[in-house]
């Protein structure tokens, strides 16, 4: 917090980084492609820094990681905080790999297949009490089977390992552990490499692309437009291949949005939408690729482009019940909230708060540790001058560590 006792948000981190570099407002703004007035408003909390492209541009201009500007995550204040013990997961990720598995007993691949399905279901519905104790053992035993089994059992173990590491990536991102998330993604990439299947190579590349905040412009994300182009010729070989191709196109849209190339992002989103239209929505789709999930992504891309009206239009077309995941339903509500906050005014502010609260009920960790939502909520709180912000806004802000 700054001396005014108001939510300073990312603006305070920007000011500190700028002064550390010895740059004037005008110099830093110029390097980031903005005006001095805009940067001054950001640093003083008048404007929220809630677009990935702006965060990325400032991080580049100030020669810091985007994580430095995003800051520490909201503290986990749920009563059952003990469920977030990440030490077993950290140990299996750092001390073992598909080629150097841990020294433990492994159950049959058929049993691990069922456990992986349980882990996927627990992630979808935010059942972290179930997921976190399960995941380290699942990863370790899959690594043993990948290293010691033969034939179809080995291949299935490797495929399951790509899937389980992708689950770990998401959990660790929600827990604000990007370094460990990257290690988890790397373990998935290693498993895919041993499998030697281009579809699973692409699936692992998707996990790598989302292991770190997109505002850092990580190379694994920024190459997804090229990866999608290269993968397109083989995308028709199976339903999963088409689903992987579609998710690579959505990743390419995000990569373009982070660079401020919103027309290109729209084109990638349109291609993903075309593929999804032929597949429909299925609960067992890879990464839930389908019409509804594409709608969530396109809503987000419209928010990033600063087009709140289009974002709400995209969101209105999504049937939440077609998203077999509390996380994806929560993501849709988060983007609705951001769009309403962009529009401003009492009515849209109330709708933004309502959307964020609904998202938090579905997926608490996802919402509370989202730097973009946290920045938006802090800005709304400043506008409301705290005491006039209403119980729901102040409660949400408290749970996010803003007050």
CSV table of C-alpha atoms in Angstrom, one decimal:
chain,number,residue,atom,x,y,z
A,1,UNK,CA,0.0,0.0,0.0
A,2,UNK,CA,1.1,3.5,-0.6
A,3,UNK,CA,0.9,6.4,1.9
A,4,UNK,CA,-2.6,7.4,0.8
A,5,UNK,CA,-4.0,4.2,2.3
A,6,UNK,CA,-5.8,3.5,-1.0
A,7,UNK,CA,-5.4,0.5,-3.2
A,8,UNK,CA,-2.3,1.3,-5.3
A,9,UNK,CA,-2.4,-1.9,-7.3
A,10,UNK,CA,0.2,-2.4,-10.0
A,11,UNK,CA,0.6,1.3,-10.4
A,12,UNK,CA,2.8,1.4,-7.3
A,13,UNK,CA,5.0,-1.4,-8.6
A,14,UNK,CA,5.3,0.5,-12.0
A,15,UNK,CA,6.4,3.7,-10.2
A,16,UNK,CA,9.0,1.9,-8.1
A,17,UNK,CA,10.4,0.1,-11.2
A,18,UNK,CA,10.5,3.3,-13.2
A,19,UNK,CA,12.3,5.2,-10.5
A,20,UNK,CA,14.7,2.4,-10.0
A,21,UNK,CA,15.5,2.6,-13.7
A,22,UNK,CA,16.0,6.4,-13.4
A,23,UNK,CA,13.3,7.1,-16.1
A,24,UNK,CA,11.0,10.1,-16.2
A,25,UNK,CA,7.3,9.5,-16.7
A,26,UNK,CA,7.6,10.7,-20.3
A,27,UNK,CA,10.6,8.4,-21.1
A,28,UNK,CA,8.9,5.3,-19.6
A,29,UNK,CA,5.6,6.1,-21.3
A,30,UNK,CA,7.3,6.5,-24.6
A,31,UNK,CA,9.2,3.2,-24.3
A,32,UNK,CA,5.9,1.5,-23.5
A,33,UNK,CA,4.0,3.2,-26.4
A,34,UNK,CA,1.8,5.3,-24.2
A,35,UNK,CA,1.4,8.9,-23.2
A,36,UNK,CA,2.9,10.6,-20.1
A,37,UNK,CA,-0.7,11.3,-18.9
A,38,UNK,CA,-1.7,7.7,-19.2
A,39,UNK,CA,1.3,6.4,-17.2
A,40,UNK,CA,0.8,9.1,-14.6
A,41,UNK,CA,-2.8,7.9,-14.1
A,42,UNK,CA,-1.7,4.3,-13.9
A,43,UNK,CA,0.9,5.0,-11.3
A,44,UNK,CA,-1.6,7.0,-9.2
A,45,UNK,CA,-4.3,4.4,-9.3
A,46,UNK,CA,-6.6,6.5,-11.5
A,47,UNK,CA,-6.5,3.9,-14.3
A,48,UNK,CA,-6.2,0.2,-13.6
A,49,UNK,CA,-3.4,-1.7,-15.3
A,50,UNK,CA,-5.7,-4.6,-16.3
A,51,UNK,CA,-4.7,-5.4,-19.9
A,52,UNK,CA,-2.0,-8.1,-20.6
A,53,UNK,CA,-0.6,-6.1,-23.5
A,54,UNK,CA,-0.1,-3.0,-21.3
A,55,UNK,CA,1.6,-5.0,-18.5
A,56,UNK,CA,3.9,-6.7,-21.0
A,57,UNK,CA,4.8,-3.4,-22.7
A,58,UNK,CA,5.6,-1.7,-19.3
A,59,UNK,CA,7.6,-4.7,-18.2
A,60,UNK,CA,9.7,-4.6,-21.3
A,61,UNK,CA,10.2,-0.8,-21.1
A,62,UNK,CA,11.2,-1.0,-17.4
A,63,UNK,CA,13.4,-4.1,-17.9
A,64,UNK,CA,11.6,-6.2,-15.3
A,65,UNK,CA,9.6,-9.4,-15.3
A,66,UNK,CA,5.9,-8.9,-15.6
A,67,UNK,CA,5.6,-10.9,-12.4
A,68,UNK,CA,7.3,-8.0,-10.7
A,69,UNK,CA,4.5,-5.7,-11.7
A,70,UNK,CA,1.8,-8.2,-11.0
A,71,UNK,CA,3.1,-8.6,-7.5
A,72,UNK,CA,2.4,-11.2,-4.9
A,73,UNK,CA,-0.9,-13.2,-5.1
A,74,UNK,CA,-3.7,-12.7,-2.7
A,75,UNK,CA,-3.2,-14.7,0.5
A,76,UNK,CA,-5.3,-17.8,0.7
A,77,UNK,CA,-7.8,-17.1,3.4
A,78,UNK,CA,-10.0,-20.1,3.1
A,79,UNK,CA,-10.6,-21.9,6.5
A,80,UNK,CA,-9.1,-25.1,5.1
A,81,UNK,CA,-5.8,-23.6,4.1
A,82,UNK,CA,-4.0,-26.8,5.1
A,83,UNK,CA,-5.2,-28.4,1.9
A,84,UNK,CA,-2.8,-26.2,0.0
A,85,UNK,CA,0.3,-28.1,1.1
A,86,UNK,CA,2.4,-28.1,-2.1
A,87,UNK,CA,5.5,-29.8,-0.7
A,88,UNK,CA,4.7,-33.3,-1.9
A,89,UNK,CA,4.0,-32.0,-5.4
A,90,UNK,CA,7.1,-29.8,-5.3
A,91,UNK,CA,9.2,-32.9,-4.3
A,92,UNK,CA,8.0,-35.1,-7.2
A,93,UNK,CA,8.4,-32.4,-9.8
A,94,UNK,CA,12.0,-31.4,-8.7
A,95,UNK,CA,13.3,-34.8,-7.7
A,96,UNK,CA,12.0,-37.1,-10.4
A,97,UNK,CA,11.2,-37.2,-14.1
A,98,UNK,CA,9.9,-39.7,-16.7
A,99,UNK,CA,13.4,-40.8,-17.3
A,100,UNK,CA,14.4,-40.8,-13.6
A,101,UNK,CA,11.3,-41.9,-11.7
A,102,UNK,CA,11.0,-41.9,-7.9
A,103,UNK,CA,11.7,-45.0,-5.9
A,104,UNK,CA,8.2,-46.0,-4.9
A,105,UNK,CA,5.7,-48.8,-5.8
A,106,UNK,CA,3.5,-48.2,-8.8
A,107,UNK,CA,0.0,-49.5,-9.3
A,108,UNK,CA,-1.2,-50.9,-12.6
A,109,UNK,CA,-1.8,-48.4,-15.5
A,110,UNK,CA,-5.5,-49.2,-15.4
A,111,UNK,CA,-5.7,-48.0,-11.8
A,112,UNK,CA,-3.7,-44.9,-12.6
A,113,UNK,CA,-6.1,-44.2,-15.5
A,114,UNK,CA,-9.0,-44.0,-13.1
A,115,UNK,CA,-6.9,-41.8,-10.7
A,116,UNK,CA,-6.1,-39.4,-13.5
A,117,UNK,CA,-9.8,-39.2,-14.3
A,118,UNK,CA,-10.5,-38.4,-10.6
A,119,UNK,CA,-7.8,-35.7,-10.7
A,120,UNK,CA,-9.2,-34.1,-13.8
A,121,UNK,CA,-12.7,-34.1,-12.3
A,122,UNK,CA,-11.4,-32.6,-9.0
A,123,UNK,CA,-9.7,-29.8,-10.9
A,124,UNK,CA,-12.8,-29.0,-13.0
A,125,UNK,CA,-14.9,-28.6,-9.9
A,126,UNK,CA,-12.4,-27.0,-7.6
A,127,UNK,CA,-12.1,-29.9,-5.2
A,128,UNK,CA,-8.6,-29.2,-4.1
A,129,UNK,CA,-9.0,-31.2,-0.9
A,130,UNK,CA,-9.2,-34.2,-3.2
A,131,UNK,CA,-6.8,-33.1,-5.9
A,132,UNK,CA,-3.7,-32.0,-4.0
A,133,UNK,CA,-3.0,-35.2,-2.0
A,134,UNK,CA,-3.7,-37.3,-5.1
A,135,UNK,CA,-1.6,-35.5,-7.7
A,136,UNK,CA,2.0,-36.1,-6.4
A,137,UNK,CA,1.4,-39.9,-6.1
A,138,UNK,CA,-0.2,-40.0,-9.5
A,139,UNK,CA,2.7,-38.3,-11.1
A,140,UNK,CA,5.3,-40.4,-9.4
A,141,UNK,CA,3.6,-43.7,-10.3
A,142,UNK,CA,3.0,-42.7,-13.9
A,143,UNK,CA,6.7,-41.8,-14.2
A,144,UNK,CA,7.6,-45.3,-12.9
A,145,UNK,CA,5.2,-47.0,-15.4
A,146,UNK,CA,6.6,-44.8,-18.2
A,147,UNK,CA,10.1,-45.8,-17.4
A,148,UNK,CA,9.5,-49.6,-16.7
A,149,UNK,CA,6.4,-50.8,-18.5
A,150,UNK,CA,6.4,-51.9,-22.1
A,151,UNK,CA,4.1,-51.8,-25.1
A,152,UNK,CA,0.6,-50.3,-24.7
A,153,UNK,CA,1.0,-49.8,-21.0
A,154,UNK,CA,4.1,-47.6,-21.5
A,155,UNK,CA,2.3,-45.5,-24.2
A,156,UNK,CA,-0.8,-45.0,-22.0
A,157,UNK,CA,1.4,-44.1,-19.0
A,158,UNK,CA,3.1,-41.4,-21.1
A,159,UNK,CA,-0.2,-40.0,-22.4
A,160,UNK,CA,-1.6,-40.0,-18.8
A,161,UNK,CA,1.5,-38.2,-17.6
A,162,UNK,CA,1.1,-35.4,-20.2
A,163,UNK,CA,-2.5,-35.1,-18.9
A,164,UNK,CA,-1.6,-35.2,-15.2
A,165,UNK,CA,1.2,-32.6,-15.6
A,166,UNK,CA,-1.2,-30.3,-17.4
A,167,UNK,CA,-3.5,-30.6,-14.3
A,168,UNK,CA,-0.5,-29.7,-12.2
A,169,UNK,CA,0.3,-26.7,-14.3
A,170,UNK,CA,-3.2,-25.2,-13.7
A,171,UNK,CA,-3.1,-26.0,-10.0
A,172,UNK,CA,0.3,-24.3,-9.6
A,173,UNK,CA,-0.8,-21.3,-11.6
A,174,UNK,CA,-3.7,-20.9,-9.3
A,175,UNK,CA,-1.4,-21.3,-6.3
A,176,UNK,CA,0.9,-18.5,-7.8
A,177,UNK,CA,3.8,-20.9,-8.3
A,178,UNK,CA,4.9,-20.2,-11.9
A,179,UNK,CA,8.4,-21.7,-11.6
A,180,UNK,CA,6.9,-25.0,-10.4
A,181,UNK,CA,4.2,-24.8,-13.0
A,182,UNK,CA,6.9,-24.5,-15.7
A,183,UNK,CA,8.7,-27.6,-14.2
A,184,UNK,CA,5.4,-29.5,-14.4
A,185,UNK,CA,4.9,-28.5,-18.0
A,186,UNK,CA,8.5,-29.5,-18.8
A,187,UNK,CA,7.8,-33.0,-17.3
A,188,UNK,CA,4.8,-33.2,-19.7
A,189,UNK,CA,7.0,-32.2,-22.6
A,190,UNK,CA,9.5,-34.9,-21.7
A,191,UNK,CA,6.8,-37.5,-21.6
A,192,UNK,CA,5.4,-36.4,-25.0
A,193,UNK,CA,8.9,-36.6,-26.5
A,194,UNK,CA,9.3,-40.2,-25.3
A,195,UNK,CA,5.9,-41.0,-26.8
A,196,UNK,CA,6.9,-39.7,-30.2
A,197,UNK,CA,3.3,-38.7,-31.3
A,198,UNK,CA,2.9,-35.3,-32.9
A,199,UNK,CA,-0.6,-34.8,-31.4
A,200,UNK,CA,0.7,-35.3,-27.9
A,201,UNK,CA,3.8,-33.2,-28.7
A,202,UNK,CA,1.4,-30.4,-29.5
A,203,UNK,CA,-0.7,-31.1,-26.4
A,204,UNK,CA,2.4,-30.8,-24.3
A,205,UNK,CA,3.4,-27.6,-26.1
A,206,UNK,CA,0.0,-26.1,-25.1
A,207,UNK,CA,0.9,-26.9,-21.4
A,208,UNK,CA,4.3,-25.2,-21.8
A,209,UNK,CA,2.6,-22.1,-23.4
A,210,UNK,CA,0.4,-21.6,-20.3
A,211,UNK,CA,2.8,-22.4,-17.5
A,212,UNK,CA,3.8,-18.7,-17.0
A,213,UNK,CA,1.8,-15.5,-17.0
A,214,UNK,CA,1.1,-14.4,-20.6
A,215,UNK,CA,2.1,-10.9,-19.7
A,216,UNK,CA,5.7,-12.1,-19.5
A,217,UNK,CA,5.4,-12.9,-23.2
A,218,UNK,CA,6.9,-16.4,-22.6
A,219,UNK,CA,8.5,-17.9,-25.7
A,220,UNK,CA,6.4,-21.0,-25.4
A,221,UNK,CA,3.3,-18.9,-25.8
A,222,UNK,CA,4.6,-16.5,-28.4
A,223,UNK,CA,5.5,-19.3,-30.8
A,224,UNK,CA,1.9,-20.8,-30.8
A,225,UNK,CA,0.9,-19.0,-34.0
A,226,UNK,CA,3.7,-20.9,-35.8
A,227,UNK,CA,2.9,-24.1,-34.0
A,228,UNK,CA,-0.7,-24.0,-34.9
A,229,UNK,CA,0.2,-23.4,-38.6
A,230,UNK,CA,2.6,-26.3,-38.5
A,231,UNK,CA,0.2,-28.6,-36.8
A,232,UNK,CA,-2.8,-27.8,-39.1
A,233,UNK,CA,-1.9,-30.5,-41.8
A,234,UNK,CA,-2.2,-33.3,-39.2
A,235,UNK,CA,-5.2,-31.8,-37.3
A,236,UNK,CA,-7.7,-33.9,-39.2
A,237,UNK,CA,-6.4,-37.3,-38.2
A,238,UNK,CA,-8.6,-37.6,-35.0
A,239,UNK,CA,-11.0,-35.7,-32.9
A,240,UNK,CA,-8.4,-35.1,-30.3
A,241,UNK,CA,-6.0,-33.7,-32.9
A,242,UNK,CA,-8.7,-31.2,-33.9
A,243,UNK,CA,-9.3,-30.3,-30.3
A,244,UNK,CA,-5.5,-29.7,-29.8
A,245,UNK,CA,-5.4,-27.7,-33.0
A,246,UNK,CA,-8.3,-25.5,-31.8
A,247,UNK,CA,-6.6,-24.9,-28.4
A,248,UNK,CA,-3.4,-23.9,-30.1
A,249,UNK,CA,-5.3,-21.4,-32.2
A,250,UNK,CA,-6.8,-19.9,-29.0
A,251,UNK,CA,-3.3,-19.8,-27.5
A,252,UNK,CA,-2.2,-18.0,-30.7
A,253,UNK,CA,-5.0,-15.5,-30.2
A,254,UNK,CA,-3.7,-14.8,-26.7
A,255,UNK,CA,-0.1,-14.4,-27.9
A,256,UNK,CA,-1.3,-11.9,-30.5
A,257,UNK,CA,-3.4,-10.0,-27.9
A,258,UNK,CA,-0.4,-9.7,-25.5
A,259,UNK,CA,1.4,-8.0,-28.4
A,260,UNK,CA,-1.5,-5.7,-29.1
A,261,UNK,CA,-2.3,-7.4,-32.4
A,262,UNK,CA,-6.0,-7.6,-31.8
A,263,UNK,CA,-7.1,-8.1,-35.4
A,264,UNK,CA,-4.8,-11.2,-35.7
A,265,UNK,CA,-6.1,-12.4,-32.3
A,266,UNK,CA,-9.6,-12.2,-33.7
A,267,UNK,CA,-8.6,-14.2,-36.8
A,268,UNK,CA,-7.1,-17.0,-34.7
A,269,UNK,CA,-10.3,-17.0,-32.5
A,270,UNK,CA,-12.5,-17.2,-35.6
A,271,UNK,CA,-10.5,-20.2,-36.8
A,272,UNK,CA,-10.9,-21.9,-33.4
A,273,UNK,CA,-14.6,-21.1,-33.6
A,274,UNK,CA,-14.9,-22.7,-37.1
A,275,UNK,CA,-13.2,-25.9,-35.8
A,276,UNK,CA,-15.4,-26.0,-32.7
A,277,UNK,CA,-18.6,-25.6,-34.7
A,278,UNK,CA,-18.0,-28.9,-36.4
A,279,UNK,CA,-17.2,-30.6,-33.0
A,280,UNK,CA,-19.8,-29.2,-30.7
A,281,UNK,CA,-19.5,-29.4,-26.9
A,282,UNK,CA,-18.5,-32.6,-25.2
A,283,UNK,CA,-17.7,-33.1,-21.5
A,284,UNK,CA,-14.7,-35.3,-22.4
A,285,UNK,CA,-13.1,-33.0,-24.9
A,286,UNK,CA,-9.4,-32.3,-24.5
A,287,UNK,CA,-9.1,-29.1,-22.5
A,288,UNK,CA,-12.9,-28.8,-22.9
A,289,UNK,CA,-12.4,-27.5,-26.5
A,290,UNK,CA,-15.8,-26.8,-28.0
A,291,UNK,CA,-18.2,-24.1,-28.9
A,292,UNK,CA,-18.7,-22.8,-25.4
A,293,UNK,CA,-15.1,-22.8,-24.3
A,294,UNK,CA,-14.1,-20.9,-27.5
A,295,UNK,CA,-16.8,-18.4,-26.5
A,296,UNK,CA,-15.1,-17.9,-23.1
A,297,UNK,CA,-11.7,-17.3,-24.8
A,298,UNK,CA,-13.2,-14.9,-27.4
A,299,UNK,CA,-14.8,-13.0,-24.6
A,300,UNK,CA,-11.4,-12.6,-22.9
A,301,UNK,CA,-9.8,-11.5,-26.1
A,302,UNK,CA,-12.4,-8.8,-26.6
A,303,UNK,CA,-11.8,-7.6,-23.1
A,304,UNK,CA,-8.1,-7.4,-23.9
A,305,UNK,CA,-8.8,-5.4,-27.0
A,306,UNK,CA,-10.8,-2.9,-24.9
A,307,UNK,CA,-14.1,-3.8,-26.6
A,308,UNK,CA,-16.4,-4.4,-23.6
A,309,UNK,CA,-19.5,-4.4,-25.7
A,310,UNK,CA,-18.2,-7.2,-28.0
A,311,UNK,CA,-17.0,-9.1,-24.9
A,312,UNK,CA,-20.5,-9.1,-23.4
A,313,UNK,CA,-21.9,-10.1,-26.8
A,314,UNK,CA,-19.6,-13.1,-27.0
A,315,UNK,CA,-20.4,-14.0,-23.3
A,316,UNK,CA,-24.1,-13.8,-23.9
A,317,UNK,CA,-23.8,-16.6,-26.5
A,318,UNK,CA,-22.1,-19.0,-24.1
A,319,UNK,CA,-24.3,-21.6,-22.4
A,320,UNK,CA,-22.5,-22.0,-19.0
A,321,UNK,CA,-24.1,-25.4,-18.5
A,322,UNK,CA,-22.2,-26.7,-21.6
A,323,UNK,CA,-18.9,-26.0,-19.7
A,324,UNK,CA,-18.3,-29.1,-17.6
A,325,UNK,CA,-16.0,-27.2,-15.3
A,326,UNK,CA,-16.4,-24.7,-12.5
A,327,UNK,CA,-13.1,-23.2,-13.6
A,328,UNK,CA,-14.3,-22.4,-17.1
A,329,UNK,CA,-17.7,-21.1,-15.8
A,330,UNK,CA,-15.8,-19.0,-13.4
A,331,UNK,CA,-13.5,-17.7,-16.2
A,332,UNK,CA,-16.6,-16.6,-18.2
A,333,UNK,CA,-17.9,-14.7,-15.2
A,334,UNK,CA,-14.5,-13.1,-14.5
A,335,UNK,CA,-14.4,-11.8,-18.1
A,336,UNK,CA,-18.0,-10.6,-17.8
A,337,UNK,CA,-17.0,-8.7,-14.7
A,338,UNK,CA,-14.0,-7.1,-16.3
A,339,UNK,CA,-16.1,-6.0,-19.3
A,340,UNK,CA,-18.8,-4.4,-17.1
A,341,UNK,CA,-16.0,-2.7,-15.0
A,342,UNK,CA,-14.6,-1.2,-18.2
A,343,UNK,CA,-18.0,0.3,-19.1
A,344,UNK,CA,-18.2,2.1,-15.8
A,345,UNK,CA,-21.2,3.7,-14.1
A,346,UNK,CA,-23.2,2.4,-11.1
A,347,UNK,CA,-25.2,-0.2,-13.1
A,348,UNK,CA,-22.2,-1.8,-14.7
A,349,UNK,CA,-20.2,-1.6,-11.5
A,350,UNK,CA,-22.9,-3.5,-9.7
A,351,UNK,CA,-23.0,-6.1,-12.5
A,352,UNK,CA,-19.2,-6.4,-12.3
A,353,UNK,CA,-19.2,-7.1,-8.6
A,354,UNK,CA,-22.0,-9.6,-9.0
A,355,UNK,CA,-20.1,-11.5,-11.7
A,356,UNK,CA,-16.9,-11.6,-9.7
A,357,UNK,CA,-18.7,-12.8,-6.6
A,358,UNK,CA,-20.4,-15.6,-8.6
A,359,UNK,CA,-17.1,-16.5,-10.1
A,360,UNK,CA,-15.5,-16.7,-6.7
A,361,UNK,CA,-18.1,-19.1,-5.4
A,362,UNK,CA,-17.4,-21.4,-8.3
A,363,UNK,CA,-13.6,-21.2,-8.3
A,364,UNK,CA,-12.2,-19.3,-5.3
A,365,UNK,CA,-8.5,-19.7,-5.9
A,366,UNK,CA,-8.8,-18.8,-9.6
A,367,UNK,CA,-10.5,-15.5,-8.8
A,368,UNK,CA,-8.6,-14.5,-5.7
A,369,UNK,CA,-5.2,-15.1,-7.3
A,370,UNK,CA,-6.0,-13.5,-10.6
A,371,UNK,CA,-3.9,-10.3,-10.9
A,372,UNK,CA,-6.2,-8.8,-13.5
A,373,UNK,CA,-9.3,-9.3,-11.4
A,374,UNK,CA,-7.5,-8.1,-8.3
A,375,UNK,CA,-6.4,-4.9,-10.2
A,376,UNK,CA,-10.0,-4.4,-11.4
A,377,UNK,CA,-11.5,-4.9,-7.9
A,378,UNK,CA,-8.9,-2.6,-6.4
A,379,UNK,CA,-9.8,0.1,-8.9
A,380,UNK,CA,-13.5,-0.3,-8.2
A,381,UNK,CA,-12.8,0.0,-4.5
A,382,UNK,CA,-10.9,3.2,-5.1
A,383,UNK,CA,-13.8,4.6,-7.1
A,384,UNK,CA,-16.2,3.7,-4.3
A,385,UNK,CA,-13.9,5.3,-1.7
A,386,UNK,CA,-14.1,2.1,0.3
A,387,UNK,CA,-16.8,3.1,2.8
A,388,UNK,CA,-19.3,3.5,0.0
A,389,UNK,CA,-18.3,0.4,-1.9
A,390,UNK,CA,-20.9,-2.0,-0.5
A,391,UNK,CA,-20.5,-5.2,1.5
A,392,UNK,CA,-19.9,-7.4,-1.4
A,393,UNK,CA,-17.2,-5.3,-2.9
A,394,UNK,CA,-15.4,-4.8,0.4
A,395,UNK,CA,-15.7,-8.5,1.2
A,396,UNK,CA,-14.3,-9.5,-2.1
A,397,UNK,CA,-11.4,-7.0,-1.7
A,398,UNK,CA,-10.6,-8.4,1.7
A,399,UNK,CA,-10.5,-12.0,0.5
A,400,UNK,CA,-8.1,-10.9,-2.3
A,401,UNK,CA,-5.7,-9.2,0.1
A,402,UNK,CA,-6.5,-5.7,-1.1
A,403,UNK,CA,-7.7,-4.4,2.3
